[in-house]
mmCIF file of N, CA and C in Angstrom:
data_model
loop_
_atom_site.group_PDB
_atom_site.id
_atom_site.type_symbol
_atom_site.label_atom_id
_atom_site.label_comp_id
_atom_site.label_asym_id
_atom_site.label_seq_id
_atom_site.Cartn_x
_atom_site.Cartn_y
_atom_site.Cartn_z
ATOM 1 N N UNK A 1 211.737 51.101 49.162
ATOM 2 C CA UNK A 1 211.609 51.351 50.574
ATOM 3 C C UNK A 1 210.507 50.494 51.179
ATOM 4 N N UNK A 2 210.321 50.680 52.446
ATOM 5 C CA UNK A 2 209.320 49.937 53.199
ATOM 6 C C UNK A 2 208.157 50.857 53.537
ATOM 7 N N UNK A 3 206.942 50.375 53.310
ATOM 8 C CA UNK A 3 205.762 51.156 53.682
ATOM 9 C C UNK A 3 205.633 51.183 55.197
ATOM 10 N N UNK A 4 205.060 52.263 55.709
ATOM 11 C CA UNK A 4 204.918 52.409 57.154
ATOM 12 C C UNK A 4 203.556 53.012 57.483
ATOM 13 N N UNK A 5 202.824 52.348 58.367
ATOM 14 C CA UNK A 5 201.555 52.879 58.880
ATOM 15 C C UNK A 5 201.768 53.167 60.358
ATOM 16 N N UNK A 6 201.456 54.382 60.779
ATOM 17 C CA UNK A 6 201.605 54.778 62.177
ATOM 18 C C UNK A 6 200.214 55.043 62.730
ATOM 19 N N UNK A 7 199.833 54.290 63.749
ATOM 20 C CA UNK A 7 198.541 54.487 64.399
ATOM 21 C C UNK A 7 198.756 55.419 65.585
ATOM 22 N N UNK A 8 198.036 56.532 65.586
ATOM 23 C CA UNK A 8 198.119 57.499 66.687
ATOM 24 C C UNK A 8 196.712 57.889 67.092
ATOM 25 N N UNK A 9 196.512 58.044 68.390
ATOM 26 C CA UNK A 9 195.229 58.548 68.858
ATOM 27 C C UNK A 9 194.973 59.931 68.285
ATOM 28 N N UNK A 10 193.734 60.203 67.956
ATOM 29 C CA UNK A 10 193.373 61.488 67.344
ATOM 30 C C UNK A 10 193.847 62.670 68.194
ATOM 31 N N UNK A 11 193.745 62.548 69.520
ATOM 32 C CA UNK A 11 194.217 63.625 70.402
ATOM 33 C C UNK A 11 195.725 63.794 70.289
ATOM 34 N N UNK A 12 196.458 62.689 70.193
ATOM 35 C CA UNK A 12 197.912 62.762 70.065
ATOM 36 C C UNK A 12 198.324 63.325 68.711
ATOM 37 N N UNK A 13 197.568 63.012 67.669
ATOM 38 C CA UNK A 13 197.845 63.589 66.346
ATOM 39 C C UNK A 13 197.726 65.109 66.423
ATOM 40 N N UNK A 14 196.699 65.574 67.110
ATOM 41 C CA UNK A 14 196.492 67.019 67.254
ATOM 42 C C UNK A 14 197.635 67.650 68.053
ATOM 43 N N UNK A 15 198.020 67.009 69.154
ATOM 44 C CA UNK A 15 199.067 67.566 70.025
ATOM 45 C C UNK A 15 200.453 67.482 69.400
ATOM 46 N N UNK A 16 200.666 66.498 68.547
ATOM 47 C CA UNK A 16 201.991 66.252 67.972
ATOM 48 C C UNK A 16 202.035 66.568 66.475
ATOM 49 N N UNK A 17 201.398 67.640 66.071
ATOM 50 C CA UNK A 17 201.280 67.971 64.645
ATOM 51 C C UNK A 17 202.631 68.031 63.939
ATOM 52 N N UNK A 18 203.641 68.599 64.578
ATOM 53 C CA UNK A 18 204.951 68.700 63.936
ATOM 54 C C UNK A 18 205.554 67.314 63.696
ATOM 55 N N UNK A 19 205.444 66.430 64.674
ATOM 56 C CA UNK A 19 205.968 65.069 64.497
ATOM 57 C C UNK A 19 205.195 64.302 63.430
ATOM 58 N N UNK A 20 203.887 64.517 63.376
ATOM 59 C CA UNK A 20 203.071 63.888 62.331
ATOM 60 C C UNK A 20 203.538 64.373 60.962
ATOM 61 N N UNK A 21 203.764 65.661 60.828
ATOM 62 C CA UNK A 21 204.246 66.238 59.567
ATOM 63 C C UNK A 21 205.575 65.605 59.167
ATOM 64 N N UNK A 22 206.479 65.460 60.121
ATOM 65 C CA UNK A 22 207.790 64.864 59.828
ATOM 66 C C UNK A 22 207.652 63.411 59.355
ATOM 67 N N UNK A 23 206.792 62.647 60.030
ATOM 68 C CA UNK A 23 206.595 61.248 59.620
ATOM 69 C C UNK A 23 206.026 61.175 58.211
ATOM 70 N N UNK A 24 205.084 62.062 57.911
ATOM 71 C CA UNK A 24 204.489 62.080 56.575
ATOM 72 C C UNK A 24 205.515 62.492 55.527
ATOM 73 N N UNK A 25 206.397 63.423 55.868
ATOM 74 C CA UNK A 25 207.462 63.806 54.938
ATOM 75 C C UNK A 25 208.343 62.611 54.582
ATOM 76 N N UNK A 26 208.529 61.728 55.537
ATOM 77 C CA UNK A 26 209.351 60.537 55.312
ATOM 78 C C UNK A 26 208.575 59.399 54.654
ATOM 79 N N UNK A 27 207.291 59.635 54.368
ATOM 80 C CA UNK A 27 206.502 58.658 53.628
ATOM 81 C C UNK A 27 205.561 57.806 54.459
ATOM 82 N N UNK A 28 205.477 58.052 55.757
ATOM 83 C CA UNK A 28 204.587 57.252 56.607
ATOM 84 C C UNK A 28 203.136 57.665 56.402
ATOM 85 N N UNK A 29 202.251 56.700 56.534
ATOM 86 C CA UNK A 29 200.817 56.972 56.559
ATOM 87 C C UNK A 29 200.409 57.023 58.027
ATOM 88 N N UNK A 30 200.000 58.188 58.499
ATOM 89 C CA UNK A 30 199.585 58.347 59.892
ATOM 90 C C UNK A 30 198.074 58.145 59.960
ATOM 91 N N UNK A 31 197.660 57.183 60.773
ATOM 92 C CA UNK A 31 196.250 56.822 60.881
ATOM 93 C C UNK A 31 195.718 57.292 62.232
ATOM 94 N N UNK A 32 194.872 58.335 62.242
ATOM 95 C CA UNK A 32 194.298 58.804 63.508
ATOM 96 C C UNK A 32 193.268 57.800 64.027
ATOM 97 N N UNK A 33 193.377 57.445 65.291
ATOM 98 C CA UNK A 33 192.446 56.502 65.915
ATOM 99 C C UNK A 33 191.404 57.299 66.686
ATOM 100 N N UNK A 34 190.138 57.042 66.373
ATOM 101 C CA UNK A 34 189.051 57.828 66.956
ATOM 102 C C UNK A 34 188.265 57.072 68.019
ATOM 103 N N UNK A 35 188.668 55.850 68.330
ATOM 104 C CA UNK A 35 187.938 55.067 69.332
ATOM 105 C C UNK A 35 188.436 55.393 70.740
ATOM 106 N N UNK A 36 187.625 55.074 71.729
ATOM 107 C CA UNK A 36 188.012 55.243 73.127
ATOM 108 C C UNK A 36 188.344 56.679 73.479
ATOM 109 N N UNK A 37 189.458 56.848 74.206
ATOM 110 C CA UNK A 37 189.907 58.187 74.609
ATOM 111 C C UNK A 37 190.772 58.859 73.554
ATOM 112 N N UNK A 38 190.991 58.167 72.435
ATOM 113 C CA UNK A 38 191.751 58.704 71.301
ATOM 114 C C UNK A 38 193.214 58.977 71.660
ATOM 115 N N UNK A 39 193.791 58.124 72.515
ATOM 116 C CA UNK A 39 195.180 58.304 72.929
ATOM 117 C C UNK A 39 195.978 57.028 72.671
ATOM 118 N N UNK A 40 197.163 56.930 73.268
ATOM 119 C CA UNK A 40 198.107 55.851 72.983
ATOM 120 C C UNK A 40 197.504 54.460 73.174
ATOM 121 N N UNK A 41 196.802 54.238 74.266
ATOM 122 C CA UNK A 41 196.224 52.918 74.535
ATOM 123 C C UNK A 41 195.309 52.477 73.400
ATOM 124 N N UNK A 42 194.469 53.375 72.939
ATOM 125 C CA UNK A 42 193.526 53.039 71.869
ATOM 126 C C UNK A 42 194.250 52.846 70.538
ATOM 127 N N UNK A 43 195.275 53.647 70.294
ATOM 128 C CA UNK A 43 196.057 53.491 69.065
ATOM 129 C C UNK A 43 196.786 52.151 69.062
ATOM 130 N N UNK A 44 197.307 51.750 70.220
ATOM 131 C CA UNK A 44 197.982 50.456 70.330
ATOM 132 C C UNK A 44 197.010 49.319 70.039
ATOM 133 N N UNK A 45 195.821 49.398 70.609
ATOM 134 C CA UNK A 45 194.802 48.371 70.356
ATOM 135 C C UNK A 45 194.441 48.301 68.877
ATOM 136 N N UNK A 46 194.268 49.447 68.257
ATOM 137 C CA UNK A 46 193.895 49.486 66.836
ATOM 138 C C UNK A 46 195.019 48.930 65.961
ATOM 139 N N UNK A 47 196.264 49.255 66.295
ATOM 140 C CA UNK A 47 197.412 48.731 65.545
ATOM 141 C C UNK A 47 197.481 47.209 65.658
ATOM 142 N N UNK A 48 197.228 46.690 66.850
ATOM 143 C CA UNK A 48 197.233 45.233 67.039
ATOM 144 C C UNK A 48 196.115 44.573 66.240
ATOM 145 N N UNK A 49 194.933 45.176 66.255
ATOM 146 C CA UNK A 49 193.814 44.631 65.463
ATOM 147 C C UNK A 49 194.184 44.579 63.982
ATOM 148 N N UNK A 50 194.779 45.660 63.491
ATOM 149 C CA UNK A 50 195.171 45.720 62.081
ATOM 150 C C UNK A 50 196.200 44.627 61.783
ATOM 151 N N UNK A 51 197.193 44.500 62.643
ATOM 152 C CA UNK A 51 198.252 43.523 62.416
ATOM 153 C C UNK A 51 197.702 42.097 62.407
ATOM 154 N N UNK A 52 196.810 41.774 63.343
ATOM 155 C CA UNK A 52 196.232 40.425 63.401
ATOM 156 C C UNK A 52 195.498 40.103 62.102
ATOM 157 N N UNK A 53 194.843 41.083 61.513
ATOM 158 C CA UNK A 53 194.113 40.869 60.260
ATOM 159 C C UNK A 53 195.034 40.795 59.047
ATOM 160 N N UNK A 54 196.273 41.303 59.162
ATOM 161 C CA UNK A 54 197.191 41.357 58.022
ATOM 162 C C UNK A 54 198.553 40.740 58.340
ATOM 163 N N UNK A 55 198.619 39.802 59.289
ATOM 164 C CA UNK A 55 199.911 39.301 59.774
ATOM 165 C C UNK A 55 200.709 38.529 58.721
ATOM 166 N N UNK A 56 200.064 38.081 57.657
ATOM 167 C CA UNK A 56 200.802 37.321 56.641
ATOM 168 C C UNK A 56 201.773 38.188 55.839
ATOM 169 N N UNK A 57 201.542 39.496 55.790
ATOM 170 C CA UNK A 57 202.445 40.349 55.008
ATOM 171 C C UNK A 57 202.736 41.698 55.677
ATOM 172 N N UNK A 58 202.524 41.778 56.991
ATOM 173 C CA UNK A 58 202.816 42.997 57.746
ATOM 174 C C UNK A 58 203.605 42.642 59.008
ATOM 175 N N UNK A 59 204.373 43.593 59.499
ATOM 176 C CA UNK A 59 205.089 43.447 60.761
ATOM 177 C C UNK A 59 204.518 44.441 61.758
ATOM 178 N N UNK A 60 204.551 44.083 63.033
ATOM 179 C CA UNK A 60 204.130 44.996 64.098
ATOM 180 C C UNK A 60 205.386 45.444 64.829
ATOM 181 N N UNK A 61 205.686 46.722 64.757
ATOM 182 C CA UNK A 61 206.865 47.274 65.423
ATOM 183 C C UNK A 61 206.385 48.373 66.349
ATOM 184 N N UNK A 62 206.655 48.211 67.626
ATOM 185 C CA UNK A 62 206.189 49.199 68.595
ATOM 186 C C UNK A 62 207.276 50.248 68.806
ATOM 187 N N UNK A 63 206.868 51.493 68.858
ATOM 188 C CA UNK A 63 207.825 52.588 69.004
ATOM 189 C C UNK A 63 207.523 53.458 70.200
ATOM 190 N N UNK A 64 207.071 52.846 71.278
ATOM 191 C CA UNK A 64 206.747 53.614 72.476
ATOM 192 C C UNK A 64 206.935 52.722 73.691
ATOM 193 N N UNK A 65 206.996 53.334 74.851
ATOM 194 C CA UNK A 65 207.090 52.566 76.087
ATOM 195 C C UNK A 65 205.681 52.149 76.476
ATOM 196 N N UNK A 66 205.397 50.856 76.364
ATOM 197 C CA UNK A 66 204.072 50.331 76.672
ATOM 198 C C UNK A 66 204.262 49.085 77.529
ATOM 199 N N UNK A 67 203.487 48.980 78.582
ATOM 200 C CA UNK A 67 203.606 47.758 79.367
ATOM 201 C C UNK A 67 203.129 47.920 80.770
#
């Protein structure tokens, strides 16, 4: 299978506990983001930072409406 890291703001992890549980059941690593307001914007920034540092062997796939 394919490894999956999901970056979520710490507040969103708290609010979406059931969805976090489901993602973890499917094997995803959910990474709570504690910077800024701890919401989607900060999680998106953190995911981009991670991807830029690991772009040779990682893909960035966005799963939300951002723009």
